[in-house]
Coordinates of C-alpha atoms and ligand atoms in Angstrom, one line a residue:
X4 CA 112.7 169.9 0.1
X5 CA 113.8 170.5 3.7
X6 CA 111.9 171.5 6.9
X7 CA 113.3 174.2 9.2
X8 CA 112.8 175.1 12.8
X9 CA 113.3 178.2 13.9
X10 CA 112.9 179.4 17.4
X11 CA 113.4 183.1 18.8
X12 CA 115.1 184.1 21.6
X13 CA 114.6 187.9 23.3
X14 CA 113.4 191.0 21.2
X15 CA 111.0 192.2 18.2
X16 CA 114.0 193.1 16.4
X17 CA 115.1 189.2 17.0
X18 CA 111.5 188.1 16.1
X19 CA 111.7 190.1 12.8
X20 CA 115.3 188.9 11.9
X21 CA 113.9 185.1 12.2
X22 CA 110.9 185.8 10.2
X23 CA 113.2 187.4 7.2
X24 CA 115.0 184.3 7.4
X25 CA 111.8 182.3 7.4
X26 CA 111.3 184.0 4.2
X27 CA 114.1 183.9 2.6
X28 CA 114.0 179.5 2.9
X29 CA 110.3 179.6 2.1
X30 CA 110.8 181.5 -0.6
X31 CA 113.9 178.6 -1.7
X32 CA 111.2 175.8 -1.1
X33 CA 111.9 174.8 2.7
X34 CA 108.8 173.8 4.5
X35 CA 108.6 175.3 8.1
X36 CA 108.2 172.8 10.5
X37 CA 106.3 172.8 13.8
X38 CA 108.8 171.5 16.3
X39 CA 112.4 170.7 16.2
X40 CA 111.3 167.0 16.3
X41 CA 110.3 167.3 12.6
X42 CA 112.3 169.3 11.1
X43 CA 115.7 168.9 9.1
X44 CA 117.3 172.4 10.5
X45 CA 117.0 173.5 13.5
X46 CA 118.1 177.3 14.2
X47 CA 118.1 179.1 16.9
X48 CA 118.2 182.7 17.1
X49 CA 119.4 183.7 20.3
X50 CA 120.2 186.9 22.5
X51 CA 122.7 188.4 24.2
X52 CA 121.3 191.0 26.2
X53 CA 121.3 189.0 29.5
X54 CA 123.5 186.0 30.8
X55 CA 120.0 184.1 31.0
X56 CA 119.3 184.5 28.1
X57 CA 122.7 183.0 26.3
X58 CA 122.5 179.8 28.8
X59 CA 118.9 179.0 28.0
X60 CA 120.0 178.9 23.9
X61 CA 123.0 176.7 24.5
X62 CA 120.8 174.6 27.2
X63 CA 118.3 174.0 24.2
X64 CA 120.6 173.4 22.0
X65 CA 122.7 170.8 23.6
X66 CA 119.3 169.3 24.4
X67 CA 118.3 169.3 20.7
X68 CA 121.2 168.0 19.6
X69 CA 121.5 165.2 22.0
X70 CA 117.7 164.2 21.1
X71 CA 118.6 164.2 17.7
X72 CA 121.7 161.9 18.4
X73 CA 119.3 159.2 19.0
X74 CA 116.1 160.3 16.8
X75 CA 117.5 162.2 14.1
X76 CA 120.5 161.3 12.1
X77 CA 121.6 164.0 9.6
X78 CA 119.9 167.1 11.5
X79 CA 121.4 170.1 10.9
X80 CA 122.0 172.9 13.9
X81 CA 122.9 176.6 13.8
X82 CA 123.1 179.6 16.0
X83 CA 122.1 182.5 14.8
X84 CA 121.6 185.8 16.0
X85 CA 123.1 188.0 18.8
X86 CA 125.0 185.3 20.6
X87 CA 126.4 183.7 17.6
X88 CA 127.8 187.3 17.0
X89 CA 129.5 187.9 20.1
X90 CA 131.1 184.0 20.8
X91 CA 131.4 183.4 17.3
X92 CA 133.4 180.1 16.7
X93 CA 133.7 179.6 20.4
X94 CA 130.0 178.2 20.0
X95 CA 131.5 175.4 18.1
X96 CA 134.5 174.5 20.5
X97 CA 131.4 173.8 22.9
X98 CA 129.2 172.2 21.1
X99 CA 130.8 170.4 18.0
X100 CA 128.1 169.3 16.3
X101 CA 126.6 172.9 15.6
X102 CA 126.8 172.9 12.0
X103 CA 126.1 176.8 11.5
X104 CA 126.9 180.0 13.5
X105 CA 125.5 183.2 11.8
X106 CA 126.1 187.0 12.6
X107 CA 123.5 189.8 12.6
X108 CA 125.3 190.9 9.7
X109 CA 124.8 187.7 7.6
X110 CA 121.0 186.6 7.7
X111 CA 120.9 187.1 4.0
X112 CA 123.3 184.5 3.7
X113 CA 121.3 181.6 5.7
X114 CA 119.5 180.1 2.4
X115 CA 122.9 179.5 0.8
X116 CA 125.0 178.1 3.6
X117 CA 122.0 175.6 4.9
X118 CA 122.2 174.5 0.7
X119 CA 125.8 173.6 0.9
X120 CA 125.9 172.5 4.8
X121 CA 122.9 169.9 3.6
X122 CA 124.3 169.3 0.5
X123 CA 127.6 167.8 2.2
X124 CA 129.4 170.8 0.0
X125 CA 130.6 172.1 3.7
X126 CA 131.2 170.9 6.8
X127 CA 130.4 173.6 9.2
X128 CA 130.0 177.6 8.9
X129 CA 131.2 180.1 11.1
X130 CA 130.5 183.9 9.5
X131 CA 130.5 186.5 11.5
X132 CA 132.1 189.3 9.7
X133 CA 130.3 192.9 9.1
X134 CA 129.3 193.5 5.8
X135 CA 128.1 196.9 4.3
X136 CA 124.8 197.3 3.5
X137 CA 123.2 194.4 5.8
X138 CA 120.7 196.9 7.5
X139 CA 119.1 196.6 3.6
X140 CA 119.1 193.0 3.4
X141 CA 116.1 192.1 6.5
X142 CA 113.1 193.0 4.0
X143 CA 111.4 189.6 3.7
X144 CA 107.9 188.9 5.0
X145 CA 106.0 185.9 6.4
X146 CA 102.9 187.5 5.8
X147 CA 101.3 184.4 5.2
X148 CA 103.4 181.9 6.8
X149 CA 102.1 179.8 9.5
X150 CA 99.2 181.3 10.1
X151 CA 97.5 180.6 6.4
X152 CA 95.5 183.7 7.3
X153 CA 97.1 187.0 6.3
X154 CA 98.4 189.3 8.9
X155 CA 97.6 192.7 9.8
X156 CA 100.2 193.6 11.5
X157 CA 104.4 194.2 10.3
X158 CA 107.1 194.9 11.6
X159 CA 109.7 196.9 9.6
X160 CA 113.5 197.3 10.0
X161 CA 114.8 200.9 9.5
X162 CA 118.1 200.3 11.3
X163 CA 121.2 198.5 12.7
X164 CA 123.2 198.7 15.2
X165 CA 123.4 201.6 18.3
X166 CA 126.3 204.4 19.1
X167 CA 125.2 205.2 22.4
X168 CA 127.5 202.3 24.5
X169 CA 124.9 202.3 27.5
X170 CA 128.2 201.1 30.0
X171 CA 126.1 198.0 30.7
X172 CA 124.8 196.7 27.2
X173 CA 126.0 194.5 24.8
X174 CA 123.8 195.7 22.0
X175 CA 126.8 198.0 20.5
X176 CA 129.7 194.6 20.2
X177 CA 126.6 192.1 18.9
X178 CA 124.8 194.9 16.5
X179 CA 127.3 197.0 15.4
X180 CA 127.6 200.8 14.9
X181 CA 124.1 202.5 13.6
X182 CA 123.6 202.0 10.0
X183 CA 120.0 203.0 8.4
X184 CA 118.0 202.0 5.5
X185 CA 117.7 205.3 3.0
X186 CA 113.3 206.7 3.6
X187 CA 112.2 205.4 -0.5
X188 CA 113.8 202.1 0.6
X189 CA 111.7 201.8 3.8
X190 CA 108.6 203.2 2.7
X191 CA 109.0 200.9 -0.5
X192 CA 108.5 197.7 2.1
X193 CA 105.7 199.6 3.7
X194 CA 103.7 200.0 0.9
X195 CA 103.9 196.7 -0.8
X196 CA 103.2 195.1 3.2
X197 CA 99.7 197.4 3.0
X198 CA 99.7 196.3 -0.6
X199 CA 99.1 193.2 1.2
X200 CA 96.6 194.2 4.0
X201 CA 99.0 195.3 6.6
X202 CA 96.7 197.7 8.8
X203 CA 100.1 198.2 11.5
X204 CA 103.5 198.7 10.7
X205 CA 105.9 199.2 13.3
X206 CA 109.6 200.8 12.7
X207 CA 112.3 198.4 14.2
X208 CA 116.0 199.5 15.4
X209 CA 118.1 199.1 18.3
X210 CA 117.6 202.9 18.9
X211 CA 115.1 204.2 16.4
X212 CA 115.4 208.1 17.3
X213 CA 118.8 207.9 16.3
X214 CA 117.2 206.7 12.2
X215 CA 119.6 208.1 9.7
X216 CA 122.4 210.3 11.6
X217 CA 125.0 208.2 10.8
X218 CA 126.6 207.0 7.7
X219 CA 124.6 207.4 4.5
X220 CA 122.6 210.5 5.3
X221 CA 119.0 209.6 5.4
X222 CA 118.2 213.6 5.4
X223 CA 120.0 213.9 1.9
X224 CA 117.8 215.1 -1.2
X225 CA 118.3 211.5 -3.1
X226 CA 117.3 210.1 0.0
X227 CA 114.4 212.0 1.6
X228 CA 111.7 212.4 0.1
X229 CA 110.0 216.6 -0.6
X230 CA 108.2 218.8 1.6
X231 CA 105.5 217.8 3.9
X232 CA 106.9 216.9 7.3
X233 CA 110.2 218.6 7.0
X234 CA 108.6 222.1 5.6
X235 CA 106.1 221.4 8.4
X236 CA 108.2 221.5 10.8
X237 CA 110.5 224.2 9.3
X238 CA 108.0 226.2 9.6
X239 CA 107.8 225.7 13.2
X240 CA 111.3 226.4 13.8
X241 CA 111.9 223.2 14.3
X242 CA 114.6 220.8 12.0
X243 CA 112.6 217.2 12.2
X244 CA 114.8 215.1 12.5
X245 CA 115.1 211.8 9.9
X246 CA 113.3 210.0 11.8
X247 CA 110.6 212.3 12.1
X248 CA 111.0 212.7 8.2
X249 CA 110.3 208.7 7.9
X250 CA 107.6 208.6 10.0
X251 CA 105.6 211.2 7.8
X252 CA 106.5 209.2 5.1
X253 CA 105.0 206.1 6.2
X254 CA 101.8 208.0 7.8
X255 CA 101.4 209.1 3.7
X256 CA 101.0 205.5 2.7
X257 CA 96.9 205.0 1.7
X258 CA 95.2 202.1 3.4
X259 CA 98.0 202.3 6.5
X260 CA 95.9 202.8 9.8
X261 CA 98.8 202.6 12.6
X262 CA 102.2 203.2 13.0
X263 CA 104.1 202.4 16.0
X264 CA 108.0 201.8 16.6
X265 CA 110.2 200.4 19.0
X266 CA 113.1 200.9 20.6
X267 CA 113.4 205.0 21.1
X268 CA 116.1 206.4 23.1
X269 CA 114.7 209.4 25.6
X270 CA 117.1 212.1 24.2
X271 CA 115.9 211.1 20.7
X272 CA 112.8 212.9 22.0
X273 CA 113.1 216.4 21.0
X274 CA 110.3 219.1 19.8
X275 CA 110.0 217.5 16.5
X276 CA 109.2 214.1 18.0
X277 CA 107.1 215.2 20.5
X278 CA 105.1 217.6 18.1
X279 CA 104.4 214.6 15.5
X280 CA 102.1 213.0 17.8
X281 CA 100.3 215.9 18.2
X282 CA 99.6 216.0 14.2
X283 CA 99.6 212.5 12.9
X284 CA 97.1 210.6 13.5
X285 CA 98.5 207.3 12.7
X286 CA 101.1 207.5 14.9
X287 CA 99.3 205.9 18.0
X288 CA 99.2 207.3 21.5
X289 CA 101.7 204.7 22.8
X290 CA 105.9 204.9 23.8
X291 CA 108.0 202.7 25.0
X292 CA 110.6 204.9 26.7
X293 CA 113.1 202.4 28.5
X294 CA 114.2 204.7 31.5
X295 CA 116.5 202.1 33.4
X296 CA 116.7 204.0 36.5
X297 CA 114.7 206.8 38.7
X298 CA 118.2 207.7 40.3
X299 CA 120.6 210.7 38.4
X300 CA 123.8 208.8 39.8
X301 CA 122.9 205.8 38.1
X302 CA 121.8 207.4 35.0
X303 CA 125.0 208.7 34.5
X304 CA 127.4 206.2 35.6
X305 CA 125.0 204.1 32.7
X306 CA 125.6 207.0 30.5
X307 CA 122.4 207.3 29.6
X308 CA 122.4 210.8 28.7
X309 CA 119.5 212.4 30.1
X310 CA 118.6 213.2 34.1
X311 CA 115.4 212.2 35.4
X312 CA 113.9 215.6 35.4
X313 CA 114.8 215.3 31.9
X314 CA 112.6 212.1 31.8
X315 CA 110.1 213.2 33.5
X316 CA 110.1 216.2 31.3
X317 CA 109.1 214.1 27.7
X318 CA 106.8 212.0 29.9
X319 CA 104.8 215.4 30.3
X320 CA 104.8 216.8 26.6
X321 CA 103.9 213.3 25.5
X322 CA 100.8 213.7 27.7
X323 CA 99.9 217.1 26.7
X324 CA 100.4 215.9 23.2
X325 CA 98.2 213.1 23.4
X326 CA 96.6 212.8 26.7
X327 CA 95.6 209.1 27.7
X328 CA 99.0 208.0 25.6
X329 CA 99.8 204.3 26.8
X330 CA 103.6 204.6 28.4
X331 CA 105.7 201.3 29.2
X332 CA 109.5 201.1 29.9
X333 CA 112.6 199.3 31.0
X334 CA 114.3 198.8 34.2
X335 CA 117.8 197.5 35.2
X336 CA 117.6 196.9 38.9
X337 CA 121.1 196.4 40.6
X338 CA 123.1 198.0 38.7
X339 CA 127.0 197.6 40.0
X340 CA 127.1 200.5 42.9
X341 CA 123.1 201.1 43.0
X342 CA 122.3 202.3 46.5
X343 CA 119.2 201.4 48.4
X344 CA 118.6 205.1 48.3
X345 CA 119.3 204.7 44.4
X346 CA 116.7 202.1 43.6
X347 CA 114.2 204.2 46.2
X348 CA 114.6 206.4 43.7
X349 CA 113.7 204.1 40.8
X350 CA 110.2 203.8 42.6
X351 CA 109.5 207.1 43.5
X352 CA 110.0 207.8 39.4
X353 CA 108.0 204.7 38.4
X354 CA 105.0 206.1 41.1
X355 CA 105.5 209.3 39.6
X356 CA 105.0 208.3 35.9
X357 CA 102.6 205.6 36.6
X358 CA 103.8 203.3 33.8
X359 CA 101.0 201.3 31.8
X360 CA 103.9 198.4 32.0
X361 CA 107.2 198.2 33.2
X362 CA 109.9 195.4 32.0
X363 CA 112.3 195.0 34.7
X364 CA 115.5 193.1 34.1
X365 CA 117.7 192.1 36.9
X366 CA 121.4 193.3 35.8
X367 CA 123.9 191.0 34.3
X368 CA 127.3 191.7 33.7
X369 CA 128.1 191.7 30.0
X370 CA 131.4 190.5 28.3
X371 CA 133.6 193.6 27.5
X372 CA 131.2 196.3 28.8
X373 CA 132.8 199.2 31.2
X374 CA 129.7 198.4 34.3
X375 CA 130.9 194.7 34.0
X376 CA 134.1 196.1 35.4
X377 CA 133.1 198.6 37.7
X378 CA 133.1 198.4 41.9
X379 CA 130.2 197.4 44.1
X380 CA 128.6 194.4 41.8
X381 CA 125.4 193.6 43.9
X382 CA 124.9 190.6 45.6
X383 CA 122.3 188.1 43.5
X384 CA 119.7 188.3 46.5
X385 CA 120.0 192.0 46.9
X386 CA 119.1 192.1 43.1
X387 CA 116.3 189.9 43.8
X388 CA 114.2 191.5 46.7
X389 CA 114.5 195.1 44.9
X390 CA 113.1 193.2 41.4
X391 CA 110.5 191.7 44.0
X392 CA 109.6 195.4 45.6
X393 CA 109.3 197.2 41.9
X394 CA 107.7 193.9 40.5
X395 CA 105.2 194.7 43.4
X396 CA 104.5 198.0 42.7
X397 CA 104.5 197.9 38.6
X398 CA 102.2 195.6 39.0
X399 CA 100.0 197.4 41.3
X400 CA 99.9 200.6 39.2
X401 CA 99.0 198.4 35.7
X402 CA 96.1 196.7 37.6
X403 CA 95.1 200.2 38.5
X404 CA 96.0 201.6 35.0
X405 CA 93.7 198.8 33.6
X406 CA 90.9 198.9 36.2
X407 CA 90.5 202.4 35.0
X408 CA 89.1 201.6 31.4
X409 CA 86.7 199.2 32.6
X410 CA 83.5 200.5 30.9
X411 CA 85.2 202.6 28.2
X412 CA 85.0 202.6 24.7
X413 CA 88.8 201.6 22.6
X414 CA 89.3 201.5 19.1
X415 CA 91.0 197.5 18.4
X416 CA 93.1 196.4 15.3
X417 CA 91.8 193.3 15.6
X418 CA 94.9 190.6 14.8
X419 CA 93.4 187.2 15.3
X420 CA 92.8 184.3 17.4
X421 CA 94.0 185.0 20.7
X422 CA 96.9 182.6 21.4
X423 CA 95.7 181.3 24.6
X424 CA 92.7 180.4 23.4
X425 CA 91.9 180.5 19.8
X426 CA 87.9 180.3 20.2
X427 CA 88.4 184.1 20.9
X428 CA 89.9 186.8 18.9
X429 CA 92.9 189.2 20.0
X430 CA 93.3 192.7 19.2
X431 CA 95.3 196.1 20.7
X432 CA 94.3 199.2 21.6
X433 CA 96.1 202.3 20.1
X434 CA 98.2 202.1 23.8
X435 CA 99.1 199.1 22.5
X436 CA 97.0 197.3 25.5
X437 CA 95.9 193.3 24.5
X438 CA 92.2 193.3 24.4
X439 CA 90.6 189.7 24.4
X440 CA 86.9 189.6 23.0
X441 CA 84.5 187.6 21.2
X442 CA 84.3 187.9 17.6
X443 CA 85.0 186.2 14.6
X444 CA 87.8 185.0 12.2
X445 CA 85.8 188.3 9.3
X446 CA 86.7 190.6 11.8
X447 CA 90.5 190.4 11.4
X448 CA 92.3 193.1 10.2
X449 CA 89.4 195.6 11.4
X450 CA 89.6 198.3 13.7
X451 CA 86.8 198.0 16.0
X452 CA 85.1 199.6 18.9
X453 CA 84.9 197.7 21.9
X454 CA 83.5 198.5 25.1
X455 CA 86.1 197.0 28.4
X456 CA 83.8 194.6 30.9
X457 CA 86.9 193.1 33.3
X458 CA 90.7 192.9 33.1
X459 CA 92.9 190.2 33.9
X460 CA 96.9 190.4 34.3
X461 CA 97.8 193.3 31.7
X462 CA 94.8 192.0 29.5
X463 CA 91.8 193.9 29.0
X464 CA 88.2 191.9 28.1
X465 CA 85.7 193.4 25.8
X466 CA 82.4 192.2 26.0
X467 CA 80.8 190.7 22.5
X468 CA 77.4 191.9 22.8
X469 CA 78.9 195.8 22.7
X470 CA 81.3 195.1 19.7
X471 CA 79.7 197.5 17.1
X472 CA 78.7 194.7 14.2
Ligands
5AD519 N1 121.6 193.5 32.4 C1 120.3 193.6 32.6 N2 119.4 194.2 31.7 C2 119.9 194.7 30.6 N3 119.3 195.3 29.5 C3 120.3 195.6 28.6 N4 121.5 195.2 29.1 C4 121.3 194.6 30.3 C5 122.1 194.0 31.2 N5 123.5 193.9 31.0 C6 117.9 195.6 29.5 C7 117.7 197.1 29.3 C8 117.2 197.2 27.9 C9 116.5 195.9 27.7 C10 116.2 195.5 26.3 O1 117.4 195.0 28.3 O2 116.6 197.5 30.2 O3 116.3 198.4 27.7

């Protein structure tokens, strides 16, 4: 049978589509290979988000391909993913001998068109359409791919797509509108992954606070599942939201110790939200609030929807919640009109907060977004001293942020072999913080206590002769 390549380009989202793919061939008898230098198909599955980020897949591809010209006869190449979404067939007027471009409404449909494309029953595939019901269709798991060893840790999809049209992001043209899976469906996946030993699940979207408030109603009787959460929060005063109603859900699932989820929108932080972390426990004390800018002129003309008091306000009843909670985020720097007093701003807010981590992206202008067309696009260098100065001072706080828990005590899921180097084990704190230590291969999938003895770049180091045995 054949061997596949697949290699990921930009987010957990991304990540979690190729592995669902990986599945799905696995599961029709292709071997995964280790390289592209072995392997039959190659598939890259790219990401839109920045210019970057598009020129580095077609780089590797044309690269690939011309390898393969003199290696590889018969090698088959596609493009899945956000970019193959958003250039569609233009992807093929470039580079002719790409064989397969897939949508991120089609990734059910790899298996069969790599059958036919290898079978000589087509010539080349372009399929970008929508097609109703895809957010259902991501649901297999890898848990024991590579690896051999099983994993602890899964992600889940609960949605697709994002309504909010941040002017510079791309997400809404290469996603789609929001669609969600229905709460049985999802918590269906979560249980048979803890079936499996999955100790971590975290809930995947493009905008996760915004789970079931469009389309099929996720809050709907045949749909939701009774009581708990909802009545909980009824009682309150408070309507939880659906996602609020998934997330007790999932926290119901036996033999489930974590449950974290990625990417929240701020003004999908209401009472309900904020609340939930005060009462379940296996919701750990860790967000990921992407932010994007300190300065209310720039929030807006991004239309993101909340001021930075606003901001600033959630960052506050997280901490109350759950004092200690590990906070990251996202920052555009240079956004088309942003002022030096602007982006002065943006570091007075990230001083403020004190971010655990920050991920800064230097703006790019996107194809068909309104900021790609508005006045006052920043010079490249400009764009590069501020990333420099915030770099600087994200950097600065982490170290102190991580300095701080030298000598304490955290509680680790521990994962596996670090990556770096395999003699030691990896595991994260409930912050979601990397702690290095070591242990051995029996303690995977434990949750551990582990005393801190040094830190390095946003790693913390637990020493082996304190990990309780
Ligand atoms: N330019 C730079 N960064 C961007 N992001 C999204 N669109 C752009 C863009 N056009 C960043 C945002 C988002 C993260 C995933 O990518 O910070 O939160």
């Amino acid at each position: 049978m054949p061997s596949v390549y697949i290699k990921t380009y930009g987010c957990q989202m991304n990540e979690r589509d190729s592995e669902a793919v990986a599945a799905q061939l696995v599961a029709k008898g292709y071997s995964l290979a280790a390289s592209e230098h072995v392997a039959d198909v190659v598939l890259l599955n790219t990401c839109s988000v920045r210019d970057n980020a598009e020129q580095t897949a077609l780089g590797k591809m044309a690269a690939v391909i011309g390898d393969a010209k003199k290696n590889r006869p018969g090698q088959v190449f596609g493009f899945l993913g956000c970019m193959a979404q958003s250039r569609g067939k233009e992807l093929i007027d470039r580079l002719p001998d790409v064989d397969l471009v897939l949508g991120t409404q089609k990734f059910h449909r790899a298996a069969e068109y790599l059958d036919d494309l290898l079978a000589g029953k087509r010539d080349q595939v372009v399929d970008v359409e929508e097609e109703s019901g895809s957010e259902g269709t991501i649901r297999e798991h890898l848990l024991n791919g590579n690896a051999k060893a099983r994993s602890v840790t899964a992600f889940v999809s609960i949605m697709q797509g994002c309504n909010q049209h941040c002017t510079f992001c791309i997400v809404p043209y290469t996603r789609g509108e929001e669609r969600s899976r229905t709460i049985p469906d999802i918590v269906a996946e979560c249980r048979e992954l803890v079936t499996q030993g999955v100790k971590e699940i975290t809930l995947l979207g493009q905008i996760v606070t915004s789970y079931g408030r469009r389309g099929r109603d996720a809050s709907s009787p045949n749909c939701s599942r009774d009581g708990g959460g909802a009545l909980h929060a009824l009682r309150r005063g408070v309507a939880a939201t659906p996602f609020v109603q998934l997330i007790e859900a999932v926290h119901e699932l036996e033999g489930l110790e974590r449950i974290r989820f990625t990417s929240p929108h701020p003004k999908g932080y209401g009472q309900d939200l904020v609340e939930a972390y005060g009462r379940l426990p296996k919701l750990v004390e860790s967000a990921h609030l992407p932010v994007q800018s300190g300065s209310d002129r720039v929030l807006k003309l991004m239309h993101r929807g909340y001021t930075r008091a606003r901001y600033l306000e959630i960052i506050r009843q997280l901490r109350a919640a759950r004092p200690g909670i590990g906070i990251t985020t996202d920052i555009i720097v240079g956004f088309p009109g942003e002022t030096e007093a602007d982006f002065t701003e943006t570091l007075s807010l990230c001083r403020e907060v004190e971010f655990d981590n920050a991920y800064l992206f230097k703006y790019s202008p996107r194809k068909d977004t309104p900021a790609a067309a508005m006045p006052d696009q920043l010079p490249e260098a400009l764009i590069e001293e501020r990333h420099a100065r915030v770099l600087g001072l994200v950097n600065e706080i982490g170290k102190r942020k991580y300095d701080a828990l030298v000598g304490r005590k955290v509680e680790i899921l521990v994962e596996g072999p670090s990556r770096k180097n395999p003699a030691r084990l990896t595991g994260r704190t409930r912050c979601n913080k990397i702690v290095v230590f070591e242990g051995s291969e029996r303690h995977r999938g434990e949750l551990l206590d582990v005393k801190i003895t040094r830190t390095g770049s946003f790693t913390l180091y637990g020493d082996p002769a304190i990990v309780n045995l």
